[in-house]
Amino acid sequence: MASSSIVLSSLQSQTSPLHKTTEGSTIKSKTLPMRRHIARPISASVSEKPSILPPQQPSSNQQNKLPIREIPGDYGPPLIGAFNDRTDFWYNQPGEEFFKSRIQKYQSTVFRTNMPPGPFMSPDSKVIALLDAKSFPILFDVSKVEKRDLFTGTYMPSTNLTGGYRVLSYLDPSEPNHAKLKKLLFYLLSSRRDYVIPEFSASYNNMFDMMESEISSNGKVGFGDPNDQAAFNFLGKAFLGVNPGDTKLGSEGPGIITIWVFFQLHPLLSLGLPKIIEDIFLHSFQLPSFLIKGSYNKLFEFFNENSSDLQNEAEKLGLKKEEAVHNILFATCFNTFGGMKIFFPSVIKNVGQAGVNLHTKLAEEIRGVVKSNGGKLTMMSMEQMPLMKSTVYEALRIEPPVASQYARAKKDIVIDSHDGAFEVKKGEMMYGYQPLATKDPKIFVQPEEFVPDRFVGAEGEKLLNNLFWSNGPETENPTVDNKQCAGKDFVVLVSRLLLVQLFLRYDTFEIELETSALGSSVNVTSLKKASF
């Protein structure tokens, strides 16, 4: 649940050709080399010295002597420049290649460019790209930047897709309803906190039962569809106390949400269709909202009929009940469900590829802590699982579910990168591509590698200040005055629960990856039941 888009950038990263395997190929975890972690023993205690040492940071004197540089790059001729950059972004230099080629060209991680979708959907596609861990955090500083209507970047979907309201994700903290709506989400999370662990366990154990049966019959099972249904059922029961399957909505929820999100994000997606078709129908004009209205109303009715307590709380905060329901729906379906839909397969992929050595260590740690706590799983007991916690953080670092961040300068400001300082004028838009910030080689050793124990130990935990997935550093907390994800801790919690439930049941598992129109899909080919 986020005041910044989890699903947006997750879908962007999922559609980026950079993340695809060679067409037609599959990757099985048991055949992959163990180079990701085998050379470094995984620490089991936060008191132990970490196996990953942070790189040297520049001294304060060095930081204060950065030369002022002119921001390199340009936007090209009106319309043509934006169109050319969009073509490069999707087709000529897809994914991170678009940014890395310009970093190389300008010898700078800060430069001017256009960001999609451009003509004829973006009123202004000009941005200043910030592509390192030092410049990136300015995007969170709401004393210097504004976040109004920048949730999806250089364009904004029609409010007809959200009941006619600008929902929380599009509001700047300076707007009165921002604090009210964020307080409502804080209330939702705090009032239902006791239901999270039991409902997650129930929903995902049911999912694993089904997956075992499918593997037994067919030799493999896709992780995506079962995860979608389990995630939505879990959120319905945890947040609203209702199993969606027992209502008129039935099992339709995940499918409706996927199409509804597509209508909002299609300008930022590539489906692998012929270039001219995609460019005209996905990237140039918004799809008409009336096509999805009936399906959206089914979702709205489900939330409206099962959120009376939340609606009453909204009235106390000075909000309209209808507006509150649209916001609860958006936070649950777009932000939270979207995050689980995209990030959970990423966790399964990265942990699956890491292999049996990591699996054994996770199983030993998780089962040992649960046993020492009388067989009970609690939020407090999960804090005693440093490797498990680090593994989740590393998955967030290597493939952050929020890939893109935007902000507009409230005043003239100076932004520092590692190599220079740059003057940004009031009103200019800034853009950060988060995977480059969280894989900054001047911050992280072996930045492109999935290193499960990276954040273990005192030195490892210091690196959390450079983990930005939640629209702010992991070391900071969401408040009504900032734009950090309202459900930051909730997302971390359920991601931890996924690993805990997995390794309470299984010693190890195997996967294969297949290419799809939306990137990589994860198939589970083996689940070895717990033997100790």
C-alpha angles and dihedrals in degrees: 000000000000146000084210123054115270096169096042098065093032089061089045092053091044092055095045110110088220089077096050124104120228107292112274095008128122131204121213118200095220093059098048120106115255094231093120095076113344093098091056122054112230113243116232102197134051087226093062123093108262120246092223114067117204116241120252114278121219116259121253089252090056091048092052095052100059112139119239108248131188110249106253125222133050141228099237125222118333112283093351094068093049092046092050093050091048090052091050092047096053105027118009101040104013124192120345091353088077091060099035093052090055093045087055093044096050097030087228138099088214118067145134122264143138122260127210145293092041119156124057101000106046117070087203124008097178115121141163106232118221109195109168136069094251099054097034098075093066085078089070098048103100091183086070105025138046124222100190113145093345099113092111095029126234094010135038126217118236115278085226084083091061102042094274093298133116097232125215096273090065097046125098116224088246090068115092097231093054093075093042094051094044090051088053091055091047088052091050092051096045097043093051100037094111091060098054102082098041094044093046091050092050096047097044096042087055088050093051090049089055092046092052090053093049093049090050090053103036107017094244143031132206112243097209105072097041090047092050093053094043092048095051094044090049093050092048092052097038098045103028104020091238132111105226089214089065093057136068088271091066113169095333096096101091093046094049092048092050093054093042092052090047090057089056099042106033092108087063098046138083120203097185093255122144109293098243093050094048093045094052101038103031108026107032107046136024117249112246111265095216089074091069099032097100094050092045090052089058089057092046092052091052092053094039093053095047105040106067093130091052092046091053090050089049091055090053088054091052097256130133112250093231092051090049092054093050089051094047089049092050094046092048101040106029102031107027104027089039090053093050091045093056106024099046093060087048090055092048091048097050096041091043092052091048089068142209097321092065092039092056093049092048092048091050094048097044096045092043093055094045090049092049089052094057095267092299125128114213137160088253094052091052088059085066092063105083097169093049091049092048092049090056092047091049091052088052090049099046095045108014110198090222104060100167134049129180134190138164122225113250091198141356107300140173118230123200124213123181091271108031151356123253132198116228119192126225111275097023116130121233127202132196127195100208102202089065092049093050091046095047106149091211089062106030128048112227089004096184093053126091101235109179097197096045094115098041119116133017095296092044092051090056088066090065087081086071096049104101106169095122100057089270140039117299087237092064131070133229116256135173088258098058137052097238115134109280089214096044094126091041092056091050091047097052091044089055090047090056091059093041094052091044096053096039086062103033139040093206142339138204130221142185128203125223128188119245138170088270099047124265125001120200122226120190110217102175138022114187109202121234113279101182 
